[in-house]
Coordinates of C-alpha atoms and ligand atoms in Angstrom, one line a residue:
M21 CA -0.1 -0.1 0.0
I22 CA 1.3 3.5 -0.9
E23 CA 1.5 5.3 2.1
D24 CA 1.9 9.5 1.9
L25 CA 2.2 9.8 5.8
W26 CA 5.4 11.9 5.5
Y27 CA 4.9 13.3 9.0
K28 CA 5.6 9.6 10.4
N29 CA 9.1 9.4 9.9
T30 CA 10.4 13.1 10.2
V31 CA 12.4 15.2 12.4
L32 CA 10.9 18.7 13.0
Y33 CA 12.7 21.5 14.4
A34 CA 11.0 24.4 16.1
L35 CA 12.1 28.0 16.1
N36 CA 11.2 31.5 16.2
V37 CA 12.2 33.4 13.3
E38 CA 12.7 36.7 15.7
T39 CA 15.7 34.9 17.7
F40 CA 17.2 32.5 15.1
M41 CA 19.3 35.1 13.0
D42 CA 19.4 38.6 12.2
A43 CA 20.8 39.7 8.9
N44 CA 20.0 43.4 8.6
G45 CA 21.8 44.3 11.9
D46 CA 18.7 45.6 13.6
G47 CA 18.8 43.3 16.6
I48 CA 15.7 41.1 15.6
G49 CA 16.0 37.8 13.6
D50 CA 14.2 37.9 10.2
F51 CA 13.5 35.6 7.4
E52 CA 16.7 36.5 5.6
G53 CA 18.9 35.5 8.6
L54 CA 16.9 32.0 8.7
M55 CA 17.3 31.8 4.9
R56 CA 21.1 32.0 5.4
R57 CA 21.0 29.3 8.0
L58 CA 18.9 26.5 6.0
D59 CA 22.1 24.9 5.2
Y60 CA 23.0 24.6 9.0
L61 CA 19.5 23.1 9.6
H62 CA 19.8 20.8 6.7
A63 CA 23.4 19.6 8.0
L64 CA 21.7 18.8 11.3
G65 CA 19.6 16.7 9.5
V66 CA 16.1 18.5 10.0
D67 CA 13.4 17.4 7.8
A68 CA 10.7 20.1 8.5
I69 CA 10.6 23.5 10.6
W70 CA 7.7 24.7 13.0
L71 CA 7.8 28.6 12.8
S72 CA 6.0 30.1 15.7
P73 CA 4.0 33.1 14.7
F74 CA 5.4 35.8 12.7
Q75 CA 2.5 37.6 11.4
C76 CA 1.9 41.3 12.5
T77 CA 1.7 41.6 16.2
P78 CA 2.0 43.9 19.0
N79 CA 4.5 41.2 20.5
K80 CA 3.0 41.2 23.9
D81 CA 3.0 37.3 23.9
D82 CA 5.9 36.0 21.8
G83 CA 3.8 36.9 18.9
Y84 CA 0.8 34.7 19.8
D85 CA -1.5 38.2 19.5
I86 CA -1.8 38.5 15.9
S87 CA -3.1 41.7 14.7
D88 CA -3.0 40.8 11.2
F89 CA -3.2 37.1 10.1
F90 CA -2.3 38.0 6.1
N91 CA 0.9 39.7 6.6
V92 CA 4.6 39.1 7.9
D93 CA 5.4 41.4 10.6
S94 CA 7.6 44.1 9.0
R95 CA 10.4 43.5 11.6
Y96 CA 11.0 40.2 10.3
G97 CA 10.8 41.1 6.7
S98 CA 8.2 41.1 4.0
G99 CA 5.6 38.5 2.1
G100 CA 8.1 38.4 -0.3
D101 CA 11.0 37.4 1.9
F102 CA 8.6 34.6 3.4
V103 CA 8.1 33.3 -0.1
E104 CA 11.9 33.3 -1.0
F105 CA 12.4 31.3 2.4
M106 CA 9.9 28.7 1.6
H107 CA 11.4 28.3 -1.9
Q108 CA 14.9 27.8 -0.3
A109 CA 13.4 25.6 2.6
N110 CA 11.6 23.5 0.0
K111 CA 14.6 23.2 -2.1
R112 CA 16.7 21.6 0.4
G113 CA 13.7 19.3 1.0
I114 CA 12.5 21.0 4.2
A115 CA 8.6 21.0 5.0
V116 CA 7.7 24.3 6.7
I117 CA 4.8 24.1 9.2
I118 CA 3.3 27.6 10.8
D119 CA 1.6 28.1 13.6
L120 CA -2.3 28.5 13.4
V121 CA -3.6 30.9 16.2
V122 CA -7.2 31.3 15.9
N123 CA -8.4 31.0 19.5
H124 CA -8.0 34.6 19.8
T125 CA -6.6 37.8 18.3
S126 CA -4.8 40.4 19.7
D127 CA -7.1 43.3 20.8
A128 CA -5.2 45.5 18.4
H129 CA -6.6 43.3 15.6
R130 CA -9.1 45.4 13.1
W131 CA -11.9 42.8 14.0
F132 CA -11.8 43.6 17.7
Q133 CA -11.2 47.2 17.2
T134 CA -14.3 47.4 14.9
G135 CA -16.5 45.1 16.9
R136 CA -15.9 46.9 20.3
S137 CA -16.8 50.3 18.7
Q138 CA -19.5 49.5 16.2
K139 CA -21.7 46.7 17.7
E140 CA -23.9 46.8 14.6
T141 CA -21.3 45.2 12.4
K142 CA -20.6 41.6 12.1
Y143 CA -17.4 42.2 14.0
Y144 CA -18.8 42.4 17.2
N145 CA -20.2 38.8 17.3
Y146 CA -16.7 37.7 16.1
F147 CA -16.1 38.2 20.0
V148 CA -17.6 36.5 23.0
W149 CA -19.5 38.8 25.0
S150 CA -21.7 39.3 28.1
K151 CA -23.4 42.6 29.1
R152 CA -23.2 41.6 32.9
R153 CA -19.8 40.3 34.9
P154 CA -20.5 36.4 34.5
K155 CA -20.2 34.3 37.7
G156 CA -16.8 32.5 36.5
W157 CA -14.7 35.8 35.4
N158 CA -11.9 34.9 37.7
K159 CA -11.8 31.2 36.8
G160 CA -10.0 29.1 34.3
M161 CA -7.1 31.4 33.7
V162 CA -4.2 29.9 31.8
F163 CA -1.3 32.0 33.2
P164 CA -2.4 31.7 37.1
G165 CA -0.5 34.3 39.0
V166 CA -0.1 36.7 36.0
Q167 CA -3.6 36.8 34.5
K168 CA -6.3 37.9 36.7
A169 CA -9.5 37.1 34.8
T170 CA -11.2 35.3 31.9
W171 CA -13.8 37.9 31.4
T172 CA -12.7 41.5 31.4
L173 CA -14.8 44.9 31.1
D174 CA -13.9 46.4 27.9
K175 CA -14.3 50.2 28.2
V176 CA -15.4 51.0 24.6
A177 CA -17.8 48.4 24.4
Q178 CA -19.0 48.5 28.2
E179 CA -19.1 45.0 28.1
Y180 CA -17.2 41.7 29.3
Y181 CA -15.4 40.1 26.6
Y182 CA -13.9 36.5 27.1
H183 CA -10.0 35.7 27.1
R184 CA -8.7 32.4 27.9
F185 CA -5.3 33.9 27.8
Y186 CA -4.1 37.4 28.5
D187 CA -6.5 40.0 28.6
F188 CA -5.2 41.5 25.2
Q189 CA -6.1 38.2 23.5
P190 CA -9.9 38.4 23.0
D191 CA -11.1 35.0 22.1
L192 CA -12.8 34.5 18.8
N193 CA -16.4 33.1 18.9
M194 CA -15.9 29.9 16.9
D195 CA -19.5 29.1 17.1
N196 CA -20.0 31.9 14.8
P197 CA -19.8 30.5 11.1
D198 CA -18.2 33.5 9.7
V199 CA -15.2 33.5 12.0
R200 CA -14.6 29.5 11.2
T201 CA -15.0 31.0 7.3
E202 CA -12.3 33.1 8.3
V203 CA -10.2 30.4 9.7
R204 CA -10.4 28.4 6.6
R205 CA -9.3 31.8 4.8
I206 CA -6.3 32.1 6.6
M207 CA -5.4 28.3 6.3
G208 CA -6.0 28.5 2.8
F209 CA -3.7 31.8 2.1
W210 CA -0.6 30.1 3.7
L211 CA -1.3 26.7 2.0
Q212 CA -1.4 28.8 -1.2
L213 CA 2.3 29.8 0.0
G214 CA 3.5 26.4 0.5
V215 CA 3.3 25.6 3.9
A216 CA 3.0 21.7 5.0
G217 CA 0.5 22.4 7.7
F218 CA -0.3 24.0 10.9
R219 CA 0.4 23.9 14.6
V220 CA -2.7 24.6 15.7
D221 CA -2.6 26.8 19.1
A222 CA -4.6 25.9 22.3
V223 CA -6.8 23.2 20.5
P224 CA -9.1 22.6 23.6
F225 CA -10.2 26.3 23.8
V226 CA -10.4 26.6 19.8
I227 CA -13.4 24.2 19.8
E228 CA -14.8 25.0 23.4
S229 CA -18.1 27.2 23.3
A230 CA -17.6 29.4 26.4
L231 CA -20.9 31.1 26.8
P232 CA -21.3 33.4 30.1
N233 CA -22.6 31.5 33.1
Q234 CA -22.8 28.2 31.2
K235 CA -20.8 25.1 31.1
A236 CA -18.2 25.1 28.2
K237 CA -19.1 22.8 25.4
M238 CA -16.4 21.1 23.1
H239 CA -17.2 21.3 19.4
F240 CA -15.2 18.5 17.7
E241 CA -17.2 18.7 14.4
Y242 CA -15.1 22.0 13.9
L243 CA -11.9 20.3 13.8
A244 CA -13.4 17.9 11.3
E245 CA -14.4 20.8 9.1
F246 CA -11.0 22.3 9.3
R247 CA -9.6 19.1 8.2
K248 CA -11.7 18.3 5.7
F249 CA -10.9 21.9 4.2
L250 CA -7.0 21.3 4.6
Q251 CA -7.4 18.1 2.7
W252 CA -9.0 19.6 0.0
R253 CA -6.7 22.2 -0.5
S254 CA -3.3 20.5 -0.1
G255 CA -3.7 16.4 0.0
D256 CA -0.8 15.8 2.5
A257 CA -0.8 18.8 4.6
I258 CA -1.2 18.3 8.2
L259 CA -2.7 19.8 11.6
L260 CA -0.3 19.3 14.8
G261 CA -2.3 20.1 17.7
E262 CA -1.4 21.7 21.0
A263 CA -3.8 20.2 23.3
N264 CA -2.7 19.3 26.8
V265 CA -5.5 16.5 27.4
L266 CA -5.4 13.6 29.5
P267 CA -5.7 10.3 27.8
P268 CA -8.1 8.9 26.5
D269 CA -9.5 12.3 25.9
H270 CA -6.9 12.4 23.2
L271 CA -8.7 9.8 20.9
K272 CA -11.6 12.8 20.3
F273 CA -8.9 15.1 19.1
F274 CA -7.6 12.7 16.5
G275 CA -11.1 11.7 15.7
E276 CA -11.8 8.0 15.9
K277 CA -12.5 7.8 12.2
E278 CA -9.5 10.2 11.6
E279 CA -11.5 13.3 11.0
G280 CA -9.6 15.3 13.4
L281 CA -5.7 16.2 14.0
H282 CA -3.3 14.4 12.2
M283 CA -0.6 14.8 15.2
M284 CA -0.7 16.1 18.6
F285 CA 2.1 17.2 21.0
N286 CA 2.3 14.5 23.8
F287 CA 2.1 16.6 26.9
Y288 CA 1.1 13.5 28.9
V289 CA 4.3 11.6 28.3
N290 CA 6.4 14.9 28.4
Q291 CA 5.6 15.2 31.7
H292 CA 6.2 11.8 33.1
L293 CA 9.3 11.6 31.1
F294 CA 10.5 14.4 33.0
Y295 CA 9.5 12.4 36.4
A296 CA 11.3 9.5 35.0
L297 CA 14.4 11.6 34.7
A298 CA 13.9 13.3 38.0
S299 CA 13.2 10.2 40.1
G300 CA 15.4 7.4 37.9
D301 CA 11.9 5.3 38.1
A302 CA 10.9 4.1 34.6
A303 CA 7.4 2.8 35.4
A304 CA 5.4 5.9 35.5
L305 CA 6.7 6.8 31.9
E306 CA 6.1 3.5 30.7
K307 CA 2.4 3.7 32.0
A308 CA 1.9 7.0 30.4
L309 CA 3.2 5.7 27.0
V310 CA 1.0 2.6 27.2
K311 CA -2.1 4.9 28.0
T312 CA -1.5 6.8 24.8
Q313 CA -1.0 4.1 22.6
N314 CA -3.1 2.6 19.9
L315 CA -4.0 5.5 17.6
P316 CA -6.1 5.7 14.6
R317 CA -4.1 5.0 11.3
T318 CA -3.3 8.4 10.2
A319 CA -2.8 9.7 13.7
Q320 CA 0.8 10.5 15.2
W321 CA 2.2 11.4 18.2
A322 CA 4.7 14.5 18.2
H323 CA 7.3 14.1 21.1
F324 CA 9.5 16.8 22.6
L325 CA 11.5 17.5 25.6
R326 CA 11.0 21.3 25.8
N327 CA 9.4 24.0 24.1
H328 CA 8.9 27.7 23.8
D329 CA 6.7 27.5 27.2
E330 CA 7.3 26.7 30.6
L331 CA 7.7 22.9 31.2
D332 CA 4.0 22.0 32.4
L333 CA 3.7 19.7 35.1
G334 CA 0.0 20.0 35.9
R335 CA -0.9 16.3 34.8
L336 CA 1.3 14.5 37.2
T337 CA 0.3 14.0 40.8
D338 CA 1.4 16.5 43.6
A339 CA 4.1 14.1 44.8
Q340 CA 5.4 13.4 41.5
R341 CA 5.6 17.0 40.4
A342 CA 7.3 17.9 44.0
V343 CA 9.9 15.2 42.9
V344 CA 10.4 17.1 39.6
F345 CA 10.5 20.6 41.1
E346 CA 13.2 19.2 43.9
R347 CA 15.1 18.1 41.0
F348 CA 15.2 20.4 38.0
G349 CA 13.7 23.4 39.4
K350 CA 14.0 24.1 43.3
D351 CA 14.2 28.0 43.5
K352 CA 10.8 29.5 43.3
N353 CA 12.4 31.8 40.3
M354 CA 12.7 28.8 38.5
Q355 CA 8.9 28.0 38.6
L356 CA 5.8 29.4 37.0
Y357 CA 2.0 29.4 36.9
D358 CA 2.1 26.9 40.3
R359 CA 2.6 24.1 37.8
G360 CA 5.9 24.2 35.7
I361 CA 9.4 25.1 35.3
R362 CA 10.8 27.9 33.1
R363 CA 14.1 26.3 32.2
R364 CA 16.0 25.1 29.3
L365 CA 16.9 21.3 29.1
A366 CA 20.6 21.5 29.5
P367 CA 20.9 23.5 32.8
M368 CA 18.0 21.7 34.3
L369 CA 20.0 18.1 33.6
G370 CA 23.4 19.4 34.1
T371 CA 25.4 16.4 32.7
K372 CA 26.1 15.5 29.3
A373 CA 25.1 11.7 30.2
Q374 CA 21.6 12.6 31.1
I375 CA 21.3 15.0 28.2
E376 CA 22.1 12.3 26.1
L377 CA 19.7 9.7 27.5
A378 CA 16.9 12.4 27.3
Y379 CA 17.5 13.0 23.7
S380 CA 18.4 9.4 22.7
L381 CA 14.9 8.8 24.4
L382 CA 13.1 11.5 22.7
F383 CA 14.2 9.9 19.3
A384 CA 13.3 6.6 20.6
L385 CA 9.6 7.5 21.4
P386 CA 7.0 6.1 19.4
G387 CA 6.0 9.1 17.3
T388 CA 7.7 12.0 15.4
P389 CA 10.4 13.7 17.6
V390 CA 10.3 17.7 17.6
L391 CA 13.7 19.4 18.7
R392 CA 13.8 23.1 19.8
Y393 CA 16.3 25.4 18.5
G394 CA 19.5 25.7 20.6
D395 CA 18.8 22.2 22.4
E396 CA 21.0 20.6 19.8
I397 CA 24.0 22.7 21.3
G398 CA 22.7 22.5 24.8
M399 CA 21.7 26.1 25.6
G400 CA 20.8 27.5 28.5
D401 CA 18.3 30.0 30.1
D402 CA 17.9 33.8 31.3
L403 CA 16.1 33.4 34.6
N404 CA 16.3 37.5 34.8
L405 CA 13.7 37.8 31.9
P406 CA 10.0 37.5 33.0
E407 CA 7.8 34.3 32.5
R408 CA 8.8 32.5 29.7
N409 CA 11.1 34.7 28.1
A410 CA 13.5 32.9 30.3
V411 CA 14.1 30.2 27.5
R412 CA 13.6 32.2 24.6
T413 CA 17.1 34.1 24.2
P414 CA 18.9 34.2 20.7
M415 CA 20.6 31.6 19.1
Q416 CA 23.9 31.2 20.1
W417 CA 26.0 31.0 16.5
S418 CA 29.5 31.5 17.5
N419 CA 31.6 33.7 20.2
D420 CA 31.7 36.8 18.0
A421 CA 29.7 39.6 20.1
Q422 CA 25.9 39.0 20.4
A423 CA 26.5 35.4 19.9
G424 CA 26.8 35.8 16.2
F425 CA 23.4 36.1 16.2
S426 CA 23.3 40.2 15.1
L427 CA 25.6 42.7 14.4
H428 CA 23.5 45.4 16.6
K429 CA 24.4 46.2 20.5
H430 CA 20.7 45.7 21.6
T431 CA 19.2 42.4 20.3
V432 CA 15.4 41.8 20.9
Q433 CA 16.2 39.2 23.7
P434 CA 19.6 39.5 25.6
V435 CA 22.1 36.8 24.6
I436 CA 23.3 34.8 27.4
S437 CA 26.8 36.2 27.9
K438 CA 27.7 34.9 31.4
G439 CA 28.2 31.7 33.0
P440 CA 28.7 28.1 31.9
F441 CA 25.9 28.7 29.1
S442 CA 27.5 32.0 27.7
Y443 CA 27.7 32.2 24.2
D444 CA 31.4 32.1 24.2
E445 CA 31.3 28.6 25.8
V446 CA 28.2 27.3 24.1
N447 CA 27.9 27.9 20.4
V448 CA 27.4 26.4 17.0
E449 CA 30.9 27.2 15.4
K450 CA 32.7 25.7 18.4
Q451 CA 30.7 22.4 18.2
R452 CA 30.7 22.0 14.5
R453 CA 34.4 21.5 15.3
D454 CA 34.3 19.2 17.9
E455 CA 33.9 15.4 17.1
N456 CA 32.4 14.9 20.7
S457 CA 30.0 17.8 20.9
L458 CA 26.3 17.7 21.5
F459 CA 25.5 19.1 18.0
N460 CA 27.6 16.2 16.2
W461 CA 26.2 13.9 18.4
T462 CA 22.7 14.9 17.7
A463 CA 23.4 14.9 14.0
R464 CA 24.3 11.4 14.3
M465 CA 21.5 10.2 16.2
I466 CA 19.1 12.2 13.6
R467 CA 20.9 9.9 10.8
I468 CA 20.3 6.9 12.9
R469 CA 16.5 7.8 13.9
K470 CA 15.8 8.2 10.3
E471 CA 17.2 4.8 9.3
C472 CA 14.8 3.3 12.0
P473 CA 11.3 3.8 10.3
E474 CA 9.9 1.1 12.7
I475 CA 9.6 3.9 15.7
G476 CA 7.6 6.3 13.6
W477 CA 5.6 3.5 11.6
G478 CA 5.6 0.4 13.6
E479 CA 3.7 -1.2 16.8
W480 CA 5.6 -1.3 20.0
K481 CA 5.6 -3.1 23.0
A482 CA 7.3 -2.5 26.4
L483 CA 9.6 -5.1 27.4
R484 CA 10.2 -6.4 31.4
T485 CA 14.0 -5.9 31.8
G486 CA 14.4 -7.1 35.5
S487 CA 15.1 -3.2 36.5
P488 CA 12.7 -0.7 37.5
N489 CA 15.0 1.8 36.2
V490 CA 15.3 0.8 32.5
L491 CA 12.7 1.3 29.7
A492 CA 12.7 -1.2 27.1
L493 CA 10.7 -0.6 23.8
R494 CA 10.4 -3.1 21.0
Y495 CA 9.1 -1.8 17.8
D496 CA 8.0 -4.2 15.0
W497 CA 7.1 -2.9 11.5
R498 CA 6.9 -4.7 8.1
G499 CA 8.7 -8.1 9.2
R500 CA 11.4 -6.0 11.2
S501 CA 12.0 -5.1 14.7
M502 CA 14.2 -3.1 16.9
L503 CA 14.8 -2.7 20.4
T504 CA 15.8 0.3 22.8
L505 CA 17.0 0.4 26.4
H506 CA 17.1 3.6 28.6
N507 CA 18.5 3.7 31.9
F508 CA 17.2 6.5 34.1
S509 CA 19.5 5.8 37.1
D510 CA 22.8 7.0 37.3
K511 CA 23.8 3.6 38.2
P512 CA 24.8 0.8 36.1
Q513 CA 22.1 -1.8 35.5
E514 CA 22.0 -5.3 34.1
V515 CA 19.0 -5.9 31.8
R516 CA 17.7 -9.3 31.2
L517 CA 15.6 -9.6 28.6
R518 CA 13.6 -12.0 25.9
P519 CA 13.0 -9.8 22.8
G520 CA 10.1 -12.0 22.0
V521 CA 10.9 -12.1 18.4
K522 CA 11.5 -15.7 16.5
G523 CA 15.3 -16.3 15.8
A524 CA 16.1 -12.9 17.8
D525 CA 19.7 -14.5 19.0
T526 CA 21.5 -11.6 17.6
L527 CA 21.4 -7.8 18.5
V528 CA 23.1 -5.4 16.5
N529 CA 24.1 -2.2 18.5
L530 CA 23.3 0.7 16.0
L531 CA 25.2 3.3 17.9
A532 CA 28.4 1.2 18.2
N533 CA 28.3 -1.2 15.4
E534 CA 28.9 -4.4 17.3
E535 CA 26.8 -7.4 17.6
C536 CA 25.8 -9.6 20.7
H537 CA 24.4 -13.0 20.7
A538 CA 22.2 -14.7 23.3
A539 CA 23.1 -18.2 24.3
G540 CA 19.2 -18.8 25.1
Q541 CA 16.3 -16.9 24.8
V542 CA 17.4 -14.2 27.3
H543 CA 19.9 -11.3 26.5
R544 CA 21.8 -9.9 29.5
I545 CA 22.9 -6.5 28.7
P546 CA 24.9 -4.4 30.8
L547 CA 24.1 -0.6 31.0
E548 CA 26.1 2.1 32.4
G549 CA 24.3 4.9 34.8
Y550 CA 22.4 6.9 32.2
G551 CA 23.1 4.4 29.7
Y552 CA 20.9 3.6 26.5
R553 CA 21.1 1.1 23.4
W554 CA 19.5 1.2 20.1
L555 CA 19.6 -2.5 19.0
R556 CA 18.2 -4.2 15.6
I557 CA 17.0 -7.5 16.1
G558 CA 18.2 -10.4 13.9
T559 CA 21.0 -10.1 11.5
H560 CA 22.8 -7.5 10.3
S561 CA 22.5 -7.9 6.6
Q562 CA 18.5 -7.8 6.6
I563 CA 17.3 -6.5 3.6
L564 CA 15.3 -3.4 4.9
E565 CA 12.3 -2.0 3.0
T566 CA 12.1 1.9 3.0
P567 CA 8.7 3.2 3.7
K568 CA 7.1 4.9 0.5
D569 CA 6.4 8.4 2.1
Ligands
NOJ626 C1 0.1 28.5 23.5 C2 1.3 28.6 23.4 O1 2.1 27.8 23.1 C3 1.8 30.0 24.0 O2 3.0 30.6 23.9 C4 0.8 31.0 24.1 O3 1.3 32.1 25.0 C5 -0.5 30.6 24.3 N1 -0.9 29.5 23.5 C6 -1.6 31.7 23.8 O4 -1.7 31.8 22.6
CA627 CA1 16.6 42.1 11.5

């Protein structure tokens, strides 16, 4: 069967144009700069880029407050630069996914400006209003501690408007068919410019109707409507949803008949993964994986370690969250919104051994891996910056002034210039020269990951190892099988396992190119502290079939 599901075996790289590379020297990253770095991304092995919002914005929420959906913010370049960038990316075989931020607009958007001041226009009903202050006006905030309400009085309209996020982000009224038509227009516009799909922001809130004094209702049919439109316009484009939901609710978002999202970030596994890293215990992670197993055929998880937001730990038990805080975010200043940690991966984990373990695991999780810019060189955070900006500092290219990111003295976010993660210690140029650097290790892992389509496409099963600290996953796809092992403990472990595949007396170590043979059915494999293995089951010379994607 021909399968065009390209996203099942791809490596996605997340970046913000604003902080990636500044070509015109005004201190702000731009499309021209990003274009000059495409060969870098290609060398790393990236197949697809996810761009965070770059449309016109007052930029009070890192671009997630859009004031014009159809134009590039002039600080990043022009529409012409965007099209040139698309051409250059596609020429290198790199697909581009962009954010679809349609839960809300910026309050500076023309729709809101018109709707609030001219209630007789159709734009009034683009938003969600209440003449009186609704009962739950101070409930359901996404940014507790910073955000004070979800219903705020608009001085111009003299009515309350609904906003799940900050008060400058009024929610769109998705129950209004005109608004859904606008969403399709936005999708159609960017698809026409060649994007391969959308990372859909805040999906559960996009599809909820939040009427004053009523229980919110979810409309999964809106997702189906968007997917149908997307697929008509571009057969292989995808929707990658941001939906931090508890299993088994994820199935409703994918749609049991594959009518919903193609992909979703697996927040549930992400949180348990950090618990495993913090506690050394693999059991809760294995359970989380099992709970999110068995997806419809076209559905796929996107796995990640860190993203541009806080590490949200809201789905863990209080006891589990306390363990993660204790190990990775002890100081109050490292924590955010009473539920998360605002740090980058490398400073949290500390040692190269644990960083490698975490990344090896990311590539081994059943689904598609998503890397975040800067994590491939182990960039740090700046806890002096407010809220989530701590993890949004400019990319560190070299030890030139401003990390080689810009020629301007003042950059859009300060570069990290002090301490062990400063740009003269941690930068791309230095790591590309060093065979043993995290950059070169990551590039090698990406190459190997691409040679293991079983992980993205196959069925998987957790195997018993005899150690509570080791996660063992076996993947089977089209008659071939492989196995990965990850030891979350800093102590060495001996794993004893039965691969459970006929004739599996040979395991080929894909990272070291050596084989081991089992005398009987049980393999004994020693693992160092934080050790990991990628093993192909069977003989070395198996003829491997490539997925037709
Ligand atoms: C989720 C995004 O990841 C986050 O950065 C943003 O603040 C909210 N959605 C609001 O758009
Ligand atoms: Ca610039």
